[in-house]
Structures are given as C-alpha cells and as structure tokens.
Short mmCIF file of C-alpha atoms in Angstrom, two decimals:
data_model
loop_
_atom_site.label_atom_id
_atom_site.label_comp_id
_atom_site.label_asym_id
_atom_site.label_seq_id
_atom_site.Cartn_x
_atom_site.Cartn_y
_atom_site.Cartn_z
CA MET A 19 9.18 -34.94 -35.06
CA GLN A 20 7.07 -37.41 -37.05
CA THR A 21 3.43 -36.59 -36.39
CA GLN A 22 0.22 -37.09 -38.30
CA PHE A 23 -1.38 -33.78 -37.38
CA ASP A 24 -1.96 -33.01 -41.07
CA LYS A 25 -4.10 -36.15 -41.40
CA LEU A 26 -6.10 -35.44 -38.24
CA LEU A 27 -6.69 -31.68 -38.44
CA ASP A 28 -7.76 -29.14 -41.04
CA PHE A 29 -5.41 -26.16 -40.88
CA PRO A 30 -5.64 -23.39 -39.87
CA CYS A 31 -7.38 -24.29 -36.63
CA HIS A 32 -7.33 -23.65 -32.89
CA GLN A 33 -5.53 -26.26 -30.83
CA THR A 34 -5.51 -26.46 -27.05
CA PHE A 35 -2.07 -27.14 -25.66
CA LYS A 36 -1.74 -28.48 -22.13
CA VAL A 37 1.57 -27.51 -20.54
CA LEU A 38 2.65 -29.25 -17.33
CA GLY A 39 5.36 -27.50 -15.38
CA VAL A 40 6.87 -26.62 -12.05
CA ALA A 41 4.57 -24.64 -9.75
CA ASP A 42 6.25 -21.30 -10.32
CA GLU A 43 4.41 -18.00 -10.72
CA ALA A 44 6.58 -17.27 -13.78
CA LEU A 45 5.43 -20.38 -15.69
CA PRO A 46 2.44 -18.74 -17.45
CA ASP A 47 4.58 -15.75 -18.49
CA HIS A 48 7.30 -18.01 -19.93
CA VAL A 49 4.72 -20.02 -21.88
CA ILE A 50 2.98 -16.90 -23.22
CA ASN A 51 6.30 -15.29 -24.22
CA CYS A 52 7.25 -18.43 -26.13
CA LEU A 53 3.88 -18.50 -27.88
CA GLN A 54 4.16 -14.81 -28.82
CA ASN A 55 7.34 -15.66 -30.75
CA HIS A 56 5.64 -18.40 -32.78
CA ALA A 57 1.92 -17.55 -32.81
CA PRO A 58 1.28 -13.96 -31.68
CA GLY A 59 -2.05 -13.50 -29.99
CA ASP A 60 -3.96 -12.51 -26.87
CA TYR A 61 -3.55 -15.45 -24.48
CA SER A 62 -5.08 -16.10 -21.08
CA PRO A 63 -4.29 -19.66 -20.02
CA SER A 64 -6.25 -21.48 -17.37
CA VAL A 65 -3.98 -22.69 -14.58
CA LYS A 66 -4.68 -25.63 -12.27
CA PRO A 67 -2.35 -26.68 -9.44
CA SER A 68 -1.60 -30.34 -8.79
CA SER A 69 -3.02 -31.95 -5.66
CA LYS A 70 0.28 -31.59 -3.79
CA GLY A 71 1.03 -28.16 -5.26
CA LYS A 72 4.38 -29.07 -6.86
CA TYR A 73 3.17 -28.65 -10.44
CA HIS A 74 0.82 -26.50 -12.48
CA SER A 75 -1.16 -27.44 -15.56
CA LEU A 76 -1.81 -24.69 -18.11
CA SER A 77 -4.42 -25.05 -20.85
CA ILE A 78 -4.07 -22.57 -23.67
CA SER A 79 -5.77 -22.34 -27.06
CA VAL A 80 -3.50 -21.41 -29.97
CA ARG A 81 -4.28 -20.81 -33.64
CA VAL A 82 -1.97 -23.08 -35.65
CA THR A 83 -1.55 -22.80 -39.40
CA SER A 84 0.15 -26.06 -40.38
CA LYS A 85 1.59 -29.33 -39.17
CA GLU A 86 5.06 -27.76 -39.04
CA HIS A 87 3.76 -24.78 -37.07
CA MET A 88 2.15 -27.09 -34.50
CA GLU A 89 5.32 -29.21 -34.20
CA THR A 90 7.41 -26.07 -33.71
CA ILE A 91 5.17 -24.91 -30.87
CA TYR A 92 5.38 -28.31 -29.15
CA THR A 93 9.17 -28.33 -29.52
CA GLU A 94 9.71 -24.77 -28.31
CA LEU A 95 7.38 -25.09 -25.32
CA SER A 96 9.15 -28.32 -24.33
CA LYS A 97 12.49 -26.48 -24.24
CA LEU A 98 11.36 -24.08 -21.50
CA GLU A 99 13.17 -24.69 -18.21
CA LEU A 100 10.03 -24.79 -16.03
CA VAL A 101 8.11 -27.08 -18.41
CA ARG A 102 8.06 -30.82 -17.80
CA MET A 103 5.61 -31.98 -20.49
CA VAL A 104 3.49 -30.61 -23.34
CA LEU A 105 0.34 -32.42 -24.45
#
C-alpha cells in the first residue's frame, strides 16, 4: 500500500475509520475484534444503517502510531468477510 499518511498526519494520533459492510448484527463485533488485535482499546463504534437497510456504516476512532500501523489496520479491516469498504 503506497500512502502518504506520514506526510499528512503527525503520529501518534487518533484516526476515525469508516467501515461499510453488510447489515449484520455481527459486523461491529468483527470490526472490534480485528482492531483489538492491532490497536487494543475500548471501542464503541457508531452504527448507521443505509436507507434500504442492506448495509451498515460504522465510524470508529482508533489511536494509530505510524503510517505502517494505519495501513495495517486498513488492510486487516478490508479482509473481513462482512466488510465491503474501509475509508
């Protein structure tokens, strides 16, 4: 992943990740479990359903320590089965 996070952000910092996924009650748990592996913390994401109810959008603030750490979180969240996109 070739990003310029290191030029745009001063690490460590808090970054809000927006995770778009299938409307499944397990989605927040899967996202939090993934984050616990890479950035342990106390997470409580906000969840918004799409207008037709097929998808959910989770916003979650995570403390990231470096460009590589941030890229790892994006990559690992994207690998989750219920996740369709990470912003």
